[in-house]
């Protein structure tokens, strides 16, 4: 009996040893692969989180640029209205003084047409040139410069808004790419 028990105990020990070697050899590549996939999944999750944060920051910047553009548009409209009011007042003072400004040197459309011919040789005058010419003949240079500055500010705000929207769109594309990679990785884990 004692010899049989020793042999049975020895056989059980060898069986356990063989079982652990087989399990280690058979499962080793799978466990290493699973560990590698888990590490890759962790990295993808971090990349996805970073891309979502970039997307949110891009949206916030685009909204801020949009608000600034709206404010600049209202400022530009206000400066144009102020110029128009000043122009009407200046026109009323000139009529009360007994001149309508037409056909006389430096006034009205007659003076402007002569100026257009000289500028036509170098190219067509811009709206700012026309505005400044009208303003100088009516004593409204300060109001005209306010209109020009507000138009320049509006153009700058528009460019910054477009750039912010493009950056937001790039961040969204990056986020979608990260989502795709994450989903592919999850499917490979299954």
JSON list of C-alpha atoms in Angstrom, two decimals:
[
{"chain": "A", "resi": 1, "resn": "UNK", "atom": "CA", "xyz": [0.00, 0.00, 0.00]},
{"chain": "A", "resi": 2, "resn": "UNK", "atom": "CA", "xyz": [2.63, 2.54, 0.87]},
{"chain": "A", "resi": 3, "resn": "UNK", "atom": "CA", "xyz": [4.52, 2.08, -2.37]},
{"chain": "A", "resi": 4, "resn": "UNK", "atom": "CA", "xyz": [1.31, 2.46, -4.37]},
{"chain": "A", "resi": 5, "resn": "UNK", "atom": "CA", "xyz": [0.50, 5.70, -2.53]},
{"chain": "A", "resi": 6, "resn": "UNK", "atom": "CA", "xyz": [3.99, 7.05, -3.17]},
{"chain": "A", "resi": 7, "resn": "UNK", "atom": "CA", "xyz": [3.73, 6.18, -6.84]},
{"chain": "A", "resi": 8, "resn": "UNK", "atom": "CA", "xyz": [0.28, 7.73, -7.08]},
{"chain": "A", "resi": 9, "resn": "UNK", "atom": "CA", "xyz": [1.52, 10.88, -5.36]},
{"chain": "A", "resi": 10, "resn": "UNK", "atom": "CA", "xyz": [4.53, 11.02, -7.68]},
{"chain": "A", "resi": 11, "resn": "UNK", "atom": "CA", "xyz": [2.29, 10.51, -10.69]},
{"chain": "A", "resi": 12, "resn": "UNK", "atom": "CA", "xyz": [-0.02, 13.32, -9.55]},
{"chain": "A", "resi": 13, "resn": "UNK", "atom": "CA", "xyz": [2.99, 15.65, -9.12]},
{"chain": "A", "resi": 14, "resn": "UNK", "atom": "CA", "xyz": [4.29, 14.88, -12.58]},
{"chain": "A", "resi": 15, "resn": "UNK", "atom": "CA", "xyz": [0.81, 15.38, -14.02]},
{"chain": "A", "resi": 16, "resn": "UNK", "atom": "CA", "xyz": [0.51, 18.81, -12.35]},
{"chain": "A", "resi": 17, "resn": "UNK", "atom": "CA", "xyz": [3.95, 19.79, -13.68]},
{"chain": "A", "resi": 18, "resn": "UNK", "atom": "CA", "xyz": [3.08, 18.65, -17.18]},
{"chain": "A", "resi": 19, "resn": "UNK", "atom": "CA", "xyz": [-0.24, 20.47, -16.97]},
{"chain": "A", "resi": 20, "resn": "UNK", "atom": "CA", "xyz": [1.42, 23.76, -15.99]},
{"chain": "A", "resi": 21, "resn": "UNK", "atom": "CA", "xyz": [4.04, 23.43, -18.76]},
{"chain": "A", "resi": 22, "resn": "UNK", "atom": "CA", "xyz": [1.36, 22.70, -21.36]},
{"chain": "A", "resi": 23, "resn": "UNK", "atom": "CA", "xyz": [-0.77, 25.62, -20.12]},
{"chain": "A", "resi": 24, "resn": "UNK", "atom": "CA", "xyz": [2.22, 27.98, -20.15]},
{"chain": "A", "resi": 25, "resn": "UNK", "atom": "CA", "xyz": [3.36, 26.85, -23.60]},
{"chain": "A", "resi": 26, "resn": "UNK", "atom": "CA", "xyz": [-0.14, 26.85, -25.10]},
{"chain": "A", "resi": 27, "resn": "UNK", "atom": "CA", "xyz": [-1.46, 30.07, -23.52]},
{"chain": "A", "resi": 28, "resn": "UNK", "atom": "CA", "xyz": [1.82, 32.03, -23.57]},
{"chain": "A", "resi": 29, "resn": "UNK", "atom": "CA", "xyz": [1.44, 33.56, -27.02]},
{"chain": "A", "resi": 30, "resn": "UNK", "atom": "CA", "xyz": [-2.22, 34.37, -26.33]},
{"chain": "A", "resi": 31, "resn": "UNK", "atom": "CA", "xyz": [-1.49, 36.03, -23.02]},
{"chain": "A", "resi": 32, "resn": "UNK", "atom": "CA", "xyz": [1.35, 38.08, -24.54]},
{"chain": "A", "resi": 33, "resn": "UNK", "atom": "CA", "xyz": [-0.90, 39.09, -27.43]},
{"chain": "A", "resi": 34, "resn": "UNK", "atom": "CA", "xyz": [-3.72, 40.03, -25.05]},
{"chain": "A", "resi": 35, "resn": "UNK", "atom": "CA", "xyz": [-1.31, 42.08, -22.96]},
{"chain": "A", "resi": 36, "resn": "UNK", "atom": "CA", "xyz": [-0.06, 43.84, -26.11]},
{"chain": "A", "resi": 37, "resn": "UNK", "atom": "CA", "xyz": [-3.61, 44.55, -27.25]},
{"chain": "A", "resi": 38, "resn": "UNK", "atom": "CA", "xyz": [-4.56, 45.86, -23.83]},
{"chain": "A", "resi": 39, "resn": "UNK", "atom": "CA", "xyz": [-1.56, 48.21, -23.90]},
{"chain": "A", "resi": 40, "resn": "UNK", "atom": "CA", "xyz": [-2.46, 49.35, -27.43]},
{"chain": "A", "resi": 41, "resn": "UNK", "atom": "CA", "xyz": [-6.08, 49.87, -26.34]},
{"chain": "A", "resi": 42, "resn": "UNK", "atom": "CA", "xyz": [-4.89, 52.02, -23.47]},
{"chain": "A", "resi": 43, "resn": "UNK", "atom": "CA", "xyz": [-2.79, 54.15, -25.81]},
{"chain": "A", "resi": 44, "resn": "UNK", "atom": "CA", "xyz": [-5.69, 54.51, -28.26]},
{"chain": "A", "resi": 45, "resn": "UNK", "atom": "CA", "xyz": [-8.00, 55.53, -25.43]},
{"chain": "A", "resi": 46, "resn": "UNK", "atom": "CA", "xyz": [-5.52, 58.23, -24.41]},
{"chain": "A", "resi": 47, "resn": "UNK", "atom": "CA", "xyz": [-5.20, 59.40, -28.04]},
{"chain": "A", "resi": 48, "resn": "UNK", "atom": "CA", "xyz": [-8.98, 59.46, -28.37]},
{"chain": "A", "resi": 49, "resn": "UNK", "atom": "CA", "xyz": [-9.31, 61.52, -25.19]},
{"chain": "A", "resi": 50, "resn": "UNK", "atom": "CA", "xyz": [-6.71, 63.98, -26.45]},
{"chain": "A", "resi": 51, "resn": "UNK", "atom": "CA", "xyz": [-8.45, 64.27, -29.82]},
{"chain": "A", "resi": 52, "resn": "UNK", "atom": "CA", "xyz": [-11.80, 64.91, -28.10]},
{"chain": "A", "resi": 53, "resn": "UNK", "atom": "CA", "xyz": [-10.18, 67.64, -26.02]},
{"chain": "A", "resi": 54, "resn": "UNK", "atom": "CA", "xyz": [-8.68, 69.18, -29.17]},
{"chain": "A", "resi": 55, "resn": "UNK", "atom": "CA", "xyz": [-12.09, 69.01, -30.83]},
{"chain": "A", "resi": 56, "resn": "UNK", "atom": "CA", "xyz": [-13.75, 70.79, -27.88]},
{"chain": "A", "resi": 57, "resn": "UNK", "atom": "CA", "xyz": [-11.01, 73.45, -27.83]},
{"chain": "A", "resi": 58, "resn": "UNK", "atom": "CA", "xyz": [-11.39, 73.97, -31.59]},
{"chain": "A", "resi": 59, "resn": "UNK", "atom": "CA", "xyz": [-15.13, 74.42, -31.20]},
{"chain": "A", "resi": 60, "resn": "UNK", "atom": "CA", "xyz": [-14.66, 76.88, -28.34]},
{"chain": "A", "resi": 61, "resn": "UNK", "atom": "CA", "xyz": [-12.15, 78.90, -30.42]},
{"chain": "A", "resi": 62, "resn": "UNK", "atom": "CA", "xyz": [-14.45, 78.90, -33.45]},
{"chain": "A", "resi": 63, "resn": "UNK", "atom": "CA", "xyz": [-17.38, 80.13, -31.37]},
{"chain": "A", "resi": 64, "resn": "UNK", "atom": "CA", "xyz": [-15.23, 82.86, -29.83]},
{"chain": "A", "resi": 65, "resn": "UNK", "atom": "CA", "xyz": [-14.04, 83.95, -33.30]},
{"chain": "A", "resi": 66, "resn": "UNK", "atom": "CA", "xyz": [-17.65, 83.92, -34.51]},
{"chain": "A", "resi": 67, "resn": "UNK", "atom": "CA", "xyz": [-18.71, 86.20, -31.64]},
{"chain": "A", "resi": 68, "resn": "UNK", "atom": "CA", "xyz": [-15.83, 88.58, -32.40]},
{"chain": "A", "resi": 69, "resn": "UNK", "atom": "CA", "xyz": [-16.79, 88.59, -36.07]},
{"chain": "A", "resi": 70, "resn": "UNK", "atom": "CA", "xyz": [-20.40, 89.42, -35.15]},
{"chain": "A", "resi": 71, "resn": "UNK", "atom": "CA", "xyz": [-19.22, 92.24, -32.87]},
{"chain": "A", "resi": 72, "resn": "UNK", "atom": "CA", "xyz": [-16.97, 93.59, -35.64]},
{"chain": "A", "resi": 73, "resn": "UNK", "atom": "CA", "xyz": [-19.87, 93.46, -38.12]},
{"chain": "A", "resi": 74, "resn": "UNK", "atom": "CA", "xyz": [-22.06, 95.46, -35.73]},
{"chain": "A", "resi": 75, "resn": "UNK", "atom": "CA", "xyz": [-19.22, 97.97, -35.19]},
{"chain": "A", "resi": 76, "resn": "UNK", "atom": "CA", "xyz": [-18.74, 98.33, -38.96]},
{"chain": "A", "resi": 77, "resn": "UNK", "atom": "CA", "xyz": [-22.47, 98.89, -39.47]},
{"chain": "A", "resi": 78, "resn": "UNK", "atom": "CA", "xyz": [-22.44, 101.48, -36.70]},
{"chain": "A", "resi": 79, "resn": "UNK", "atom": "CA", "xyz": [-19.52, 103.38, -38.20]},
{"chain": "A", "resi": 80, "resn": "UNK", "atom": "CA", "xyz": [-21.20, 103.36, -41.63]},
{"chain": "A", "resi": 81, "resn": "UNK", "atom": "CA", "xyz": [-24.43, 104.69, -40.09]},
{"chain": "A", "resi": 82, "resn": "UNK", "atom": "CA", "xyz": [-22.46, 107.37, -38.22]},
{"chain": "A", "resi": 83, "resn": "UNK", "atom": "CA", "xyz": [-20.76, 108.37, -41.47]},
{"chain": "A", "resi": 84, "resn": "UNK", "atom": "CA", "xyz": [-24.11, 108.51, -43.27]},
{"chain": "A", "resi": 85, "resn": "UNK", "atom": "CA", "xyz": [-25.60, 110.73, -40.53]},
{"chain": "A", "resi": 86, "resn": "UNK", "atom": "CA", "xyz": [-22.57, 113.03, -40.64]},
{"chain": "A", "resi": 87, "resn": "UNK", "atom": "CA", "xyz": [-22.77, 113.08, -44.45]},
{"chain": "A", "resi": 88, "resn": "UNK", "atom": "CA", "xyz": [-26.45, 114.12, -44.34]},
{"chain": "A", "resi": 89, "resn": "UNK", "atom": "CA", "xyz": [-25.64, 116.86, -41.84]},
{"chain": "A", "resi": 90, "resn": "UNK", "atom": "CA", "xyz": [-22.72, 118.07, -43.96]},
{"chain": "A", "resi": 91, "resn": "UNK", "atom": "CA", "xyz": [-24.93, 118.06, -47.06]},
{"chain": "A", "resi": 92, "resn": "UNK", "atom": "CA", "xyz": [-27.59, 120.11, -45.25]},
{"chain": "A", "resi": 93, "resn": "UNK", "atom": "CA", "xyz": [-25.03, 122.71, -44.15]},
{"chain": "A", "resi": 94, "resn": "UNK", "atom": "CA", "xyz": [-23.73, 123.05, -47.72]},
{"chain": "A", "resi": 95, "resn": "UNK", "atom": "CA", "xyz": [-27.23, 123.57, -49.12]},
{"chain": "A", "resi": 96, "resn": "UNK", "atom": "CA", "xyz": [-27.95, 126.21, -46.47]},
{"chain": "A", "resi": 97, "resn": "UNK", "atom": "CA", "xyz": [-24.71, 127.93, -47.45]},
{"chain": "A", "resi": 98, "resn": "UNK", "atom": "CA", "xyz": [-26.09, 128.22, -51.00]},
{"chain": "A", "resi": 99, "resn": "UNK", "atom": "CA", "xyz": [-24.12, 125.55, -52.88]},
{"chain": "A", "resi": 100, "resn": "UNK", "atom": "CA", "xyz": [-25.06, 122.04, -53.91]},
{"chain": "A", "resi": 101, "resn": "UNK", "atom": "CA", "xyz": [-21.46, 121.07, -54.69]},
{"chain": "A", "resi": 102, "resn": "UNK", "atom": "CA", "xyz": [-22.08, 119.93, -58.25]},
{"chain": "A", "resi": 103, "resn": "UNK", "atom": "CA", "xyz": [-19.92, 121.12, -61.11]},
{"chain": "A", "resi": 104, "resn": "UNK", "atom": "CA", "xyz": [-17.70, 123.23, -58.88]},
{"chain": "A", "resi": 105, "resn": "UNK", "atom": "CA", "xyz": [-14.01, 122.53, -58.33]},
{"chain": "A", "resi": 106, "resn": "UNK", "atom": "CA", "xyz": [-13.46, 120.08, -55.46]},
{"chain": "A", "resi": 107, "resn": "UNK", "atom": "CA", "xyz": [-17.17, 119.37, -54.90]},
{"chain": "A", "resi": 108, "resn": "UNK", "atom": "CA", "xyz": [-19.93, 116.96, -55.81]},
{"chain": "A", "resi": 109, "resn": "UNK", "atom": "CA", "xyz": [-19.87, 114.55, -58.72]},
{"chain": "A", "resi": 110, "resn": "UNK", "atom": "CA", "xyz": [-18.02, 116.92, -61.05]},
{"chain": "A", "resi": 111, "resn": "UNK", "atom": "CA", "xyz": [-14.91, 116.95, -58.86]},
{"chain": "A", "resi": 112, "resn": "UNK", "atom": "CA", "xyz": [-15.16, 113.22, -58.27]},
{"chain": "A", "resi": 113, "resn": "UNK", "atom": "CA", "xyz": [-15.40, 112.39, -61.97]},
{"chain": "A", "resi": 114, "resn": "UNK", "atom": "CA", "xyz": [-12.22, 114.33, -62.67]},
{"chain": "A", "resi": 115, "resn": "UNK", "atom": "CA", "xyz": [-10.49, 112.43, -59.86]},
{"chain": "A", "resi": 116, "resn": "UNK", "atom": "CA", "xyz": [-11.70, 109.11, -61.28]},
{"chain": "A", "resi": 117, "resn": "UNK", "atom": "CA", "xyz": [-10.08, 109.84, -64.62]},
{"chain": "A", "resi": 118, "resn": "UNK", "atom": "CA", "xyz": [-6.68, 110.40, -63.02]},
{"chain": "A", "resi": 119, "resn": "UNK", "atom": "CA", "xyz": [-6.99, 107.29, -60.87]},
{"chain": "A", "resi": 120, "resn": "UNK", "atom": "CA", "xyz": [-8.28, 105.28, -63.84]},
{"chain": "A", "resi": 121, "resn": "UNK", "atom": "CA", "xyz": [-4.86, 105.32, -65.46]},
{"chain": "A", "resi": 122, "resn": "UNK", "atom": "CA", "xyz": [-3.36, 103.50, -62.45]},
{"chain": "A", "resi": 123, "resn": "UNK", "atom": "CA", "xyz": [-6.38, 101.22, -62.02]},
{"chain": "A", "resi": 124, "resn": "UNK", "atom": "CA", "xyz": [-9.90, 101.58, -60.72]},
{"chain": "A", "resi": 125, "resn": "UNK", "atom": "CA", "xyz": [-10.24, 103.35, -57.37]},
{"chain": "A", "resi": 126, "resn": "UNK", "atom": "CA", "xyz": [-11.19, 101.20, -54.41]},
{"chain": "A", "resi": 127, "resn": "UNK", "atom": "CA", "xyz": [-14.20, 101.90, -52.24]},
{"chain": "A", "resi": 128, "resn": "UNK", "atom": "CA", "xyz": [-11.86, 103.31, -49.61]},
{"chain": "A", "resi": 129, "resn": "UNK", "atom": "CA", "xyz": [-10.46, 105.79, -52.13]},
{"chain": "A", "resi": 130, "resn": "UNK", "atom": "CA", "xyz": [-14.01, 106.82, -53.06]},
{"chain": "A", "resi": 131, "resn": "UNK", "atom": "CA", "xyz": [-14.97, 107.14, -49.41]},
{"chain": "A", "resi": 132, "resn": "UNK", "atom": "CA", "xyz": [-11.90, 109.20, -48.53]},
{"chain": "A", "resi": 133, "resn": "UNK", "atom": "CA", "xyz": [-12.46, 111.46, -51.54]},
{"chain": "A", "resi": 134, "resn": "UNK", "atom": "CA", "xyz": [-16.09, 112.03, -50.56]},
{"chain": "A", "resi": 135, "resn": "UNK", "atom": "CA", "xyz": [-15.09, 112.55, -46.94]},
{"chain": "A", "resi": 136, "resn": "UNK", "atom": "CA", "xyz": [-12.41, 115.11, -47.77]},
{"chain": "A", "resi": 137, "resn": "UNK", "atom": "CA", "xyz": [-14.83, 117.12, -49.87]},
{"chain": "A", "resi": 138, "resn": "UNK", "atom": "CA", "xyz": [-17.35, 117.11, -47.00]},
{"chain": "A", "resi": 139, "resn": "UNK", "atom": "CA", "xyz": [-14.97, 117.51, -44.06]},
{"chain": "A", "resi": 140, "resn": "UNK", "atom": "CA", "xyz": [-15.63, 113.98, -42.77]},
{"chain": "A", "resi": 141, "resn": "UNK", "atom": "CA", "xyz": [-12.13, 112.49, -42.84]},
{"chain": "A", "resi": 142, "resn": "UNK", "atom": "CA", "xyz": [-12.31, 111.28, -39.22]},
{"chain": "A", "resi": 143, "resn": "UNK", "atom": "CA", "xyz": [-15.61, 109.45, -39.80]},
{"chain": "A", "resi": 144, "resn": "UNK", "atom": "CA", "xyz": [-14.32, 107.94, -43.05]},
{"chain": "A", "resi": 145, "resn": "UNK", "atom": "CA", "xyz": [-11.20, 106.60, -41.33]},
{"chain": "A", "resi": 146, "resn": "UNK", "atom": "CA", "xyz": [-13.44, 105.05, -38.68]},
{"chain": "A", "resi": 147, "resn": "UNK", "atom": "CA", "xyz": [-15.36, 103.24, -41.43]},
{"chain": "A", "resi": 148, "resn": "UNK", "atom": "CA", "xyz": [-12.11, 102.04, -43.05]},
{"chain": "A", "resi": 149, "resn": "UNK", "atom": "CA", "xyz": [-10.67, 100.84, -39.73]},
{"chain": "A", "resi": 150, "resn": "UNK", "atom": "CA", "xyz": [-13.87, 98.98, -38.85]},
{"chain": "A", "resi": 151, "resn": "UNK", "atom": "CA", "xyz": [-13.93, 97.36, -42.31]},
{"chain": "A", "resi": 152, "resn": "UNK", "atom": "CA", "xyz": [-10.31, 96.26, -41.89]},
{"chain": "A", "resi": 153, "resn": "UNK", "atom": "CA", "xyz": [-11.12, 94.88, -38.44]},
{"chain": "A", "resi": 154, "resn": "UNK", "atom": "CA", "xyz": [-14.13, 93.05, -39.89]},
{"chain": "A", "resi": 155, "resn": "UNK", "atom": "CA", "xyz": [-11.98, 91.48, -42.63]},
{"chain": "A", "resi": 156, "resn": "UNK", "atom": "CA", "xyz": [-9.39, 90.37, -40.05]},
{"chain": "A", "resi": 157, "resn": "UNK", "atom": "CA", "xyz": [-12.11, 88.86, -37.84]},
{"chain": "A", "resi": 158, "resn": "UNK", "atom": "CA", "xyz": [-13.53, 87.00, -40.82]},
{"chain": "A", "resi": 159, "resn": "UNK", "atom": "CA", "xyz": [-10.12, 85.50, -41.64]},
{"chain": "A", "resi": 160, "resn": "UNK", "atom": "CA", "xyz": [-9.58, 84.47, -38.01]},
{"chain": "A", "resi": 161, "resn": "UNK", "atom": "CA", "xyz": [-13.07, 82.92, -37.94]},
{"chain": "A", "resi": 162, "resn": "UNK", "atom": "CA", "xyz": [-12.40, 80.95, -41.11]},
{"chain": "A", "resi": 163, "resn": "UNK", "atom": "CA", "xyz": [-9.07, 79.74, -39.71]},
{"chain": "A", "resi": 164, "resn": "UNK", "atom": "CA", "xyz": [-10.74, 78.69, -36.43]},
{"chain": "A", "resi": 165, "resn": "UNK", "atom": "CA", "xyz": [-13.44, 76.76, -38.31]},
{"chain": "A", "resi": 166, "resn": "UNK", "atom": "CA", "xyz": [-10.78, 75.02, -40.42]},
{"chain": "A", "resi": 167, "resn": "UNK", "atom": "CA", "xyz": [-8.85, 74.10, -37.25]},
{"chain": "A", "resi": 168, "resn": "UNK", "atom": "CA", "xyz": [-12.06, 72.79, -35.68]},
{"chain": "A", "resi": 169, "resn": "UNK", "atom": "CA", "xyz": [-12.78, 70.69, -38.76]},
{"chain": "A", "resi": 170, "resn": "UNK", "atom": "CA", "xyz": [-9.25, 69.26, -38.65]},
{"chain": "A", "resi": 171, "resn": "UNK", "atom": "CA", "xyz": [-9.74, 68.37, -34.97]},
{"chain": "A", "resi": 172, "resn": "UNK", "atom": "CA", "xyz": [-13.05, 66.66, -35.78]},
{"chain": "A", "resi": 173, "resn": "UNK", "atom": "CA", "xyz": [-11.34, 64.64, -38.52]},
{"chain": "A", "resi": 174, "resn": "UNK", "atom": "CA", "xyz": [-8.61, 63.63, -36.06]},
{"chain": "A", "resi": 175, "resn": "UNK", "atom": "CA", "xyz": [-11.22, 62.59, -33.52]},
{"chain": "A", "resi": 176, "resn": "UNK", "atom": "CA", "xyz": [-13.06, 60.49, -36.08]},
{"chain": "A", "resi": 177, "resn": "UNK", "atom": "CA", "xyz": [-9.79, 58.80, -37.05]},
{"chain": "A", "resi": 178, "resn": "UNK", "atom": "CA", "xyz": [-9.09, 58.02, -33.38]},
{"chain": "A", "resi": 179, "resn": "UNK", "atom": "CA", "xyz": [-12.60, 56.57, -33.02]},
{"chain": "A", "resi": 180, "resn": "UNK", "atom": "CA", "xyz": [-12.05, 54.34, -36.05]},
{"chain": "A", "resi": 181, "resn": "UNK", "atom": "CA", "xyz": [-8.72, 53.09, -34.72]},
{"chain": "A", "resi": 182, "resn": "UNK", "atom": "CA", "xyz": [-10.25, 52.42, -31.31]},
{"chain": "A", "resi": 183, "resn": "UNK", "atom": "CA", "xyz": [-13.14, 50.46, -32.80]},
{"chain": "A", "resi": 184, "resn": "UNK", "atom": "CA", "xyz": [-10.77, 48.43, -34.97]},
{"chain": "A", "resi": 185, "resn": "UNK", "atom": "CA", "xyz": [-8.67, 47.62, -31.91]},
{"chain": "A", "resi": 186, "resn": "UNK", "atom": "CA", "xyz": [-11.74, 46.60, -29.90]},
{"chain": "A", "resi": 187, "resn": "UNK", "atom": "CA", "xyz": [-12.85, 44.30, -32.70]},
{"chain": "A", "resi": 188, "resn": "UNK", "atom": "CA", "xyz": [-9.44, 42.68, -32.79]},
{"chain": "A", "resi": 189, "resn": "UNK", "atom": "CA", "xyz": [-9.67, 42.07, -29.02]},
{"chain": "A", "resi": 190, "resn": "UNK", "atom": "CA", "xyz": [-12.88, 40.15, -29.54]}
]
